[in-house]
GROMACS .gro file of N, CA and C in nm:
model
  396
    1MET      N    1  11.836  10.183  10.290
    1MET     CA    2  11.841  10.051  10.297
    1MET      C    3  11.862   9.998  10.441
    2THR      N    4  11.797   9.947  10.500
    2THR     CA    5  11.802   9.955  10.687
    2THR      C    6  11.934   9.837  10.731
    3THR      N    7  11.991   9.856  10.789
    3THR     CA    8  12.096   9.740  10.842
    3THR      C    9  12.074   9.695  10.963
    4HIS      N   10  11.909   9.681  11.019
    4HIS     CA   11  11.875   9.586  11.097
    4HIS      C   12  11.871   9.432  11.096
    5THR      N   13  11.938   9.344  11.143
    5THR     CA   14  11.899   9.178  11.144
    5THR      C   15  11.773   9.129  11.105
    6GLU      N   16  11.665   9.187  11.214
    6GLU     CA   17  11.599   9.110  11.238
    6GLU      C   18  11.473   9.204  11.096
    7LEU      N   19  11.426   9.129  11.057
    7LEU     CA   20  11.316   9.187  10.951
    7LEU      C   21  11.188   9.196  11.024
    8LYS      N   22  11.068   9.321  11.003
    8LYS     CA   23  10.933   9.342  11.044
    8LYS      C   24  10.830   9.243  10.961
    9LYS      N   25  10.758   9.129  11.039
    9LYS     CA   26  10.705   9.025  10.939
    9LYS      C   27  10.573   9.115  10.892
   10VAL      N   28  10.547   9.126  10.763
   10VAL     CA   29  10.397   9.196  10.710
   10VAL      C   30  10.350   9.099  10.611
   11ARG      N   31  10.196   9.090  10.638
   11ARG     CA   32  10.146   9.044  10.537
   11ARG      C   33  10.051   9.133  10.436
   12LEU      N   34  10.096   9.136  10.304
   12LEU     CA   35   9.979   9.207  10.199
   12LEU      C   36   9.916   9.135  10.108
   13SER      N   37   9.844   9.223  10.103
   13SER     CA   38   9.707   9.112  10.001
   13SER      C   39   9.762   9.115   9.858
   14VAL      N   40   9.754   9.054   9.721
   14VAL     CA   41   9.764   9.061   9.623
   14VAL      C   42   9.658   9.019   9.571
   15SER      N   43   9.647   9.026   9.437
   15SER     CA   44   9.499   8.974   9.353
   15SER      C   45   9.582   8.940   9.198
   16ASN      N   46   9.576   9.022   9.129
   16ASN     CA   47   9.647   9.014   8.988
   16ASN      C   48   9.740   9.096   8.947
   17ALA      N   49   9.778   9.107   8.829
   17ALA     CA   50   9.872   9.206   8.843
   17ALA      C   51   9.831   9.339   8.759
   18VAL      N   52   9.733   9.333   8.741
   18VAL     CA   53   9.664   9.481   8.726
   18VAL      C   54   9.645   9.577   8.862
   19HIS      N   55   9.620   9.469   8.957
   19HIS     CA   56   9.580   9.533   9.093
   19HIS      C   57   9.719   9.576   9.165
   20SER      N   58   9.776   9.446   9.177
   20SER     CA   59   9.945   9.449   9.211
   20SER      C   60  10.075   9.397   9.197
   21LEU      N   61  10.042   9.452   9.041
   21LEU     CA   62  10.201   9.454   9.015
   21LEU      C   63  10.283   9.495   9.041
   22SER      N   64  10.263   9.673   9.154
   22SER     CA   65  10.398   9.705   9.180
   22SER      C   66  10.392   9.643   9.332
   23VAL      N   67  10.380   9.548   9.381
   23VAL     CA   68  10.376   9.501   9.494
   23VAL      C   69  10.444   9.339   9.434
   24LEU      N   70  10.363   9.302   9.367
   24LEU     CA   71  10.458   9.196   9.338
   24LEU      C   72  10.615   9.187   9.252
   25VAL      N   73  10.613   9.304   9.159
   25VAL     CA   74  10.762   9.299   9.146
   25VAL      C   75  10.834   9.360   9.284
   26ALA      N   76  10.817   9.443   9.382
   26ALA     CA   77  10.874   9.453   9.480
   26ALA      C   78  10.899   9.356   9.512
   27HIS      N   79  10.840   9.257   9.576
   27HIS     CA   80  10.876   9.172   9.646
   27HIS      C   81  10.959   9.044   9.609
   28GLU      N   82  10.927   9.044   9.441
   28GLU     CA   83  11.022   8.934   9.358
   28GLU      C   84  11.135   9.008   9.335
   29GLU      N   85  11.186   9.175   9.360
   29GLU     CA   86  11.314   9.185   9.344
   29GLU      C   87  11.386   9.235   9.446
   30GLY      N   88  11.331   9.178   9.588
   30GLY     CA   89  11.372   9.186   9.710
   30GLY      C   90  11.365   9.376   9.787
   31LEU      N   91  11.309   9.426   9.760
   31LEU     CA   92  11.304   9.512   9.744
   31LEU      C   93  11.263   9.541   9.885
   32PHE      N   94  11.162   9.426   9.922
   32PHE     CA   95  11.093   9.483  10.030
   32PHE      C   96  11.191   9.448  10.182
   33ARG      N   97  11.255   9.361  10.143
   33ARG     CA   98  11.368   9.298  10.230
   33ARG      C   99  11.463   9.427  10.237
   34GLU      N  100  11.540   9.496  10.147
   34GLU     CA  101  11.643   9.564  10.174
   34GLU      C  102  11.553   9.708  10.228
   35GLU      N  103  11.430   9.705  10.298
   35GLU     CA  104  11.370   9.776  10.359
   35GLU      C  105  11.337   9.742  10.527
   36GLY      N  106  11.424   9.570  10.522
   36GLY     CA  107  11.364   9.574  10.657
   36GLY      C  108  11.239   9.478  10.685
   37LEU      N  109  11.151   9.467  10.520
   37LEU     CA  110  11.060   9.368  10.565
   37LEU      C  111  10.999   9.276  10.528
   38ASP      N  112  10.975   9.131  10.635
   38ASP     CA  113  10.943   9.036  10.587
   38ASP      C  114  10.838   9.000  10.495
   39VAL      N  115  10.822   8.992  10.422
   39VAL     CA  116  10.659   9.056  10.326
   39VAL      C  117  10.606   8.903  10.263
   40GLU      N  118  10.520   8.890  10.369
   40GLU     CA  119  10.381   8.770  10.315
   40GLU      C  120  10.309   8.762  10.231
   41LEU      N  121  10.307   8.753  10.102
   41LEU     CA  122  10.185   8.772  10.009
   41LEU      C  123  10.074   8.733  10.047
   42ILE      N  124   9.938   8.762  10.069
   42ILE     CA  125   9.864   8.641  10.089
   42ILE      C  126   9.761   8.724   9.992
   43LYS      N  127   9.718   8.628   9.893
   43LYS     CA  128   9.658   8.567   9.748
   43LYS      C  129   9.531   8.588   9.804
   44THR      N  130   9.462   8.701   9.732
   44THR     CA  131   9.296   8.777   9.800
   44THR      C  132   9.228   8.742   9.667
   45ALA      N  133   9.101   8.718   9.660
   45ALA     CA  134   8.988   8.727   9.595
   45ALA      C  135   8.935   8.869   9.602
   46GLY      N  136   8.884   8.963   9.480
   46GLY     CA  137   8.822   9.041   9.480
   46GLY      C  138   8.644   9.009   9.569
   47SER      N  139   8.609   9.099   9.575
   47SER     CA  140   8.470   9.086   9.638
   47SER      C  141   8.384   9.027   9.521
   48ALA      N  142   8.386   9.036   9.391
   48ALA     CA  143   8.334   9.007   9.294
   48ALA      C  144   8.340   8.850   9.290
   49HIS      N  145   8.453   8.795   9.338
   49HIS     CA  146   8.461   8.622   9.341
   49HIS      C  147   8.344   8.525   9.429
   50VAL      N  148   8.213   8.468   9.428
   50VAL     CA  149   8.183   8.445   9.480
   50VAL      C  150   8.198   8.316   9.553
   51ASN      N  151   8.287   8.251   9.522
   51ASN     CA  152   8.345   8.104   9.541
   51ASN      C  153   8.552   8.106   9.641
   52THR      N  154   8.508   8.261   9.648
   52THR     CA  155   8.662   8.252   9.751
   52THR      C  156   8.636   8.168   9.869
   53VAL      N  157   8.736   8.111   9.922
   53VAL     CA  158   8.776   8.083  10.072
   53VAL      C  159   8.725   8.160  10.176
   54ASP      N  160   8.765   8.290  10.133
   54ASP     CA  161   8.731   8.418  10.236
   54ASP      C  162   8.598   8.429  10.228
   55ARG      N  163   8.490   8.388  10.242
   55ARG     CA  164   8.379   8.391  10.246
   55ARG      C  165   8.309   8.477  10.413
   56PRO      N  166   8.284   8.573  10.429
   56PRO     CA  167   8.248   8.666  10.542
   56PRO      C  168   8.117   8.602  10.549
   57GLU      N  169   8.088   8.616  10.696
   57GLU     CA  170   7.966   8.558  10.749
   57GLU      C  171   7.824   8.663  10.700
   58ALA      N  172   7.811   8.766  10.728
   58ALA     CA  173   7.758   8.855  10.640
   58ALA      C  174   7.758   8.903  10.483
   59ILE      N  175   7.643   8.874  10.391
   59ILE     CA  176   7.686   8.856  10.286
   59ILE      C  177   7.709   9.005  10.246
   60PHE      N  178   7.671   9.135  10.309
   60PHE     CA  179   7.724   9.242  10.235
   60PHE      C  180   7.875   9.259  10.275
   61ASP      N  181   7.958   9.205  10.383
   61ASP     CA  182   8.090   9.217  10.440
   61ASP      C  183   8.244   9.180  10.267
   62ARG      N  184   8.284   9.263  10.256
   62ARG     CA  185   8.382   9.221  10.156
   62ARG      C  186   8.484   9.098  10.217
   63PRO      N  187   8.548   9.023  10.121
   63PRO     CA  188   8.671   8.915  10.186
   63PRO      C  189   8.775   9.006  10.247
   64LEU      N  190   8.723   9.131  10.149
   64LEU     CA  191   8.921   9.149  10.192
   64LEU      C  192   8.925   9.237  10.348
   65GLU      N  193   8.781   9.326  10.357
   65GLU     CA  194   8.795   9.378  10.518
   65GLU      C  195   8.742   9.254  10.574
   66THR      N  196   8.726   9.160  10.586
   66THR     CA  197   8.674   9.067  10.665
   66THR      C  198   8.811   9.007  10.705
   67LEU      N  199   8.882   8.946  10.607
   67LEU     CA  200   9.021   8.939  10.642
   67LEU      C  201   9.110   9.031  10.731
   68TYR      N  202   9.147   9.158  10.659
   68TYR     CA  203   9.170   9.239  10.743
   68TYR      C  204   9.188   9.245  10.879
   69ASN      N  205   8.997   9.313  10.917
   69ASN     CA  206   8.944   9.310  11.049
   69ASN      C  207   9.020   9.167  11.160
   70SER      N  208   9.033   9.068  11.120
   70SER     CA  209   9.015   8.963  11.141
   70SER      C  210   9.182   8.996  11.221
   71GLY      N  211   9.249   9.032  11.162
   71GLY     CA  212   9.410   8.998  11.189
   71GLY      C  213   9.464   8.899  11.093
   72GLY      N  214   9.382   8.882  10.956
   72GLY     CA  215   9.463   8.779  10.897
   72GLY      C  216   9.545   8.826  10.769
   73MET      N  217   9.523   8.988  10.736
   73MET     CA  218   9.664   9.058  10.682
   73MET      C  219   9.667   9.166  10.760
   74ASP      N  220   9.790   9.223  10.711
   74ASP     CA  221   9.824   9.401  10.738
   74ASP      C  222   9.740   9.517  10.644
   75GLN      N  223   9.784   9.457  10.558
   75GLN     CA  224   9.691   9.585  10.438
   75GLN      C  225   9.604   9.541  10.307
   76PHE      N  226   9.527   9.588  10.275
   76PHE     CA  227   9.421   9.570  10.153
   76PHE      C  228   9.433   9.674  10.053
   77ARG      N  229   9.357   9.639   9.921
   77ARG     CA  230   9.344   9.724   9.835
   77ARG      C  231   9.204   9.734   9.815
   78LEU      N  232   9.144   9.852   9.775
   78LEU     CA  233   9.011   9.900   9.756
   78LEU      C  234   9.012   9.986   9.604
   79CYS      N  235   8.929  10.047   9.579
   79CYS     CA  236   8.960  10.088   9.464
   79CYS      C  237   8.923  10.273   9.556
   80GLU      N  238   8.962  10.399   9.459
   80GLU     CA  239   8.984  10.502   9.558
   80GLU      C  240   8.875  10.548   9.666
   81TRP      N  241   8.782  10.579   9.610
   81TRP     CA  242   8.682  10.623   9.699
   81TRP      C  243   8.596  10.541   9.773
   82GLY      N  244   8.634  10.368   9.788
   82GLY     CA  245   8.580  10.259   9.913
   82GLY      C  246   8.718  10.279   9.987
   83VAL      N  247   8.867  10.277   9.951
   83VAL     CA  248   8.916  10.276  10.072
   83VAL      C  249   8.922  10.401  10.148
   84MET      N  250   8.847  10.530  10.090
   84MET     CA  251   8.870  10.683  10.177
   84MET      C  252   8.718  10.686  10.298
   85LYS      N  253   8.657  10.586  10.220
   85LYS     CA  254   8.535  10.570  10.317
   85LYS      C  255   8.576  10.465  10.396
   86ARG      N  256   8.602  10.354  10.381
   86ARG     CA  257   8.640  10.228  10.467
   86ARG      C  258   8.735  10.315  10.619
   87ALA      N  259   8.827  10.429  10.533
   87ALA     CA  260   8.983  10.469  10.680
   87ALA      C  261   8.849  10.543  10.735
   88VAL      N  262   8.779  10.609  10.693
   88VAL     CA  263   8.672  10.708  10.766
   88VAL      C  264   8.575  10.673  10.876
   89ASP      N  265   8.481  10.518  10.809
   89ASP     CA  266   8.404  10.528  10.877
   89ASP      C  267   8.409  10.390  10.948
   90GLY      N  268   8.551  10.304  10.924
   90GLY     CA  269   8.578  10.168  11.009
   90GLY      C  270   8.571  10.154  11.120
   91GLU      N  271   8.658  10.255  11.201
   91GLU     CA  272   8.619  10.277  11.344
   91GLU      C  273   8.474  10.293  11.425
   92GLN      N  274   8.420  10.408  11.332
   92GLN     CA  275   8.303  10.404  11.372
   92GLN      C  276   8.188  10.312  11.358
   93CYS      N  277   8.249  10.205  11.301
   93CYS     CA  278   8.127  10.063  11.299
   93CYS      C  279   8.195   9.958  11.349
   94ASP      N  280   8.290   9.975  11.453
   94ASP     CA  281   8.363   9.851  11.551
   94ASP      C  282   8.450   9.765  11.432
   95GLN      N  283   8.543   9.819  11.352
   95GLN     CA  284   8.626   9.760  11.276
   95GLN      C  285   8.759   9.794  11.335
   96ARG      N  286   8.821   9.712  11.242
   96ARG     CA  287   9.011   9.738  11.329
   96ARG      C  288   8.983   9.848  11.244
   97PRO      N  289   9.103   9.985  11.290
   97PRO     CA  290   9.120  10.125  11.226
   97PRO      C  291   9.239  10.058  11.165
   98ALA      N  292   9.219  10.135  11.013
   98ALA     CA  293   9.302  10.168  10.915
   98ALA      C  294   9.340  10.306  10.859
   99LYS      N  295   9.447  10.338  10.799
   99LYS     CA  296   9.470  10.453  10.768
   99LYS      C  297   9.509  10.435  10.585
  100ILE      N  298   9.541  10.499  10.493
  100ILE     CA  299   9.554  10.553  10.429
  100ILE      C  300   9.715  10.564  10.383
  101VAL      N  301   9.829  10.490  10.323
  101VAL     CA  302   9.942  10.476  10.354
  101VAL      C  303   9.980  10.533  10.192
  102ALA      N  304   9.941  10.489  10.083
  102ALA     CA  305   9.942  10.525   9.957
  102ALA      C  306   9.789  10.503   9.816
  103LEU      N  307   9.800  10.575   9.754
  103LEU     CA  308   9.668  10.580   9.667
  103LEU      C  309   9.721  10.625   9.514
  104GLY      N  310   9.673  10.557   9.432
  104GLY     CA  311   9.670  10.555   9.323
  104GLY      C  312   9.551  10.538   9.233
  105ALA      N  313   9.577  10.533   9.095
  105ALA     CA  314   9.448  10.569   9.002
  105ALA      C  315   9.443  10.410   8.936
  106ALA      N  316   9.311  10.324   9.001
  106ALA     CA  317   9.337  10.230   8.952
  106ALA      C  318   9.287  10.198   8.800
  107MET      N  319   9.212  10.296   8.754
  107MET     CA  320   9.194  10.258   8.594
  107MET      C  321   9.313  10.286   8.521
  108SER      N  322   9.393  10.368   8.503
  108SER     CA  323   9.479  10.400   8.432
  108SER      C  324   9.623  10.382   8.476
  109LYS      N  325   9.635  10.282   8.557
  109LYS     CA  326   9.797  10.225   8.542
  109LYS      C  327   9.867  10.213   8.455
  110PHE      N  328   9.823  10.131   8.333
  110PHE     CA  329   9.892  10.078   8.256
  110PHE      C  330   9.813  10.189   8.101
  111ALA      N  331   9.928  10.212   8.011
  111ALA     CA  332   9.860  10.327   7.899
  111ALA      C  333   9.974  10.294   7.789
  112ILE      N  334   9.900  10.275   7.675
  112ILE     CA  335   9.992  10.260   7.552
  112ILE      C  336   9.907  10.391   7.485
  113VAL      N  337  10.013  10.513   7.416
  113VAL     CA  338   9.975  10.623   7.368
  113VAL      C  339  10.042  10.658   7.209
  114ALA      N  340   9.915  10.641   7.154
  114ALA     CA  341  10.001  10.656   7.018
  114ALA      C  342   9.967  10.806   6.930
  115SER      N  343  10.008  10.814   6.851
  115SER     CA  344   9.999  10.978   6.791
  115SER      C  345   9.828  10.950   6.722
  116ALA      N  346   9.760  11.091   6.751
  116ALA     CA  347   9.596  11.069   6.675
  116ALA      C  348   9.647  11.063   6.511
  117ASN      N  349   9.739  11.094   6.440
  117ASN     CA  350   9.734  11.113   6.309
  117ASN      C  351   9.771  10.945   6.303
  118GLY      N  352   9.804  10.882   6.388
  118GLY     CA  353   9.872  10.756   6.326
  118GLY      C  354   9.781  10.654   6.259
  119ASN      N  355   9.825  10.509   6.300
  119ASN     CA  356   9.726  10.430   6.229
  119ASN      C  357   9.703  10.295   6.348
  120ILE      N  358   9.780  10.323   6.448
  120ILE     CA  359   9.778  10.229   6.561
  120ILE      C  360   9.698  10.234   6.617
  121VAL      N  361   9.561  10.158   6.634
  121VAL     CA  362   9.447  10.210   6.677
  121VAL      C  363   9.400  10.036   6.823
  122GLU      N  364   9.492   9.940   6.796
  122GLU     CA  365   9.487   9.839   6.892
  122GLU      C  366   9.609   9.769   6.937
  123PRO      N  367   9.647   9.720   7.050
  123PRO     CA  368   9.765   9.701   7.120
  123PRO      C  369   9.803   9.589   6.981
  124GLU      N  370   9.735   9.538   6.969
  124GLU     CA  371   9.760   9.406   6.900
  124GLU      C  372   9.855   9.445   6.786
  125GLN      N  373   9.913   9.538   6.708
  125GLN     CA  374   9.906   9.626   6.632
  125GLN      C  375  10.066   9.631   6.628
  126LEU      N  376  10.090   9.641   6.769
  126LEU     CA  377  10.258   9.679   6.816
  126LEU      C  378  10.339   9.514   6.845
  127ALA      N  379  10.262   9.385   6.814
  127ALA     CA  380  10.297   9.275   6.807
  127ALA      C  381  10.444   9.277   6.737
  128ASN      N  382  10.547   9.230   6.792
  128ASN     CA  383  10.679   9.163   6.781
  128ASN      C  384  10.747   9.334   6.718
  129THR      N  385  10.676   9.480   6.791
  129THR     CA  386  10.738   9.592   6.758
  129THR      C  387  10.831   9.627   6.864
  130PRO      N  388  10.995   9.668   6.842
  130PRO     CA  389  11.066   9.719   6.962
  130PRO      C  390  10.983   9.861   6.995
  131ILE      N  391  10.961   9.848   7.104
  131ILE     CA  392  10.916   9.967   7.203
  131ILE      C  393  10.980  10.108   7.253
  132GLY      N  394  11.062  10.177   7.227
  132GLY     CA  395  11.127  10.263   7.322
  132GLY      C  396  11.196  10.406   7.364
   0.00000   0.00000   0.00000
C-alpha cells in the first residue's frame, strides 16, 4: 500500500464484465486507490459496435486504439494476438507507443467444471445449488 497523499490519475478502458471484470472489481473494492492510483473508468465499446460515439475517421481504425492514440485513455484491451501486434507495429505506424503490461486468456476467463461421468451438462442445472 502506498503512503503518498497525491494519487496518480489513470484512465482505464472497460467494456463488459466478461472482458473487464478484474478492473471493475478492483475499482469497486478500492484496490487501485490503495496502490496510489486515482482510476477513471472509461466505458468503451468494442470494435464490433458500429454505433459507438468513439467512431474513428478511417473505417479500419478501431475505436479503442483511436481513443488511446488521441490521449483519451491510458490503457486499452485487445485480444492476445491483437495486443502483441499493436505493441510491435504501433510506433512504426506513427501511433502512440504502447507496451504490454498484462496478458490473460480472453476465452477462458470463467469455467464451471463437472465430472465427465456426472449428469451436469448445462450451467442452468446448478440453479439454487450451493457451490463450494
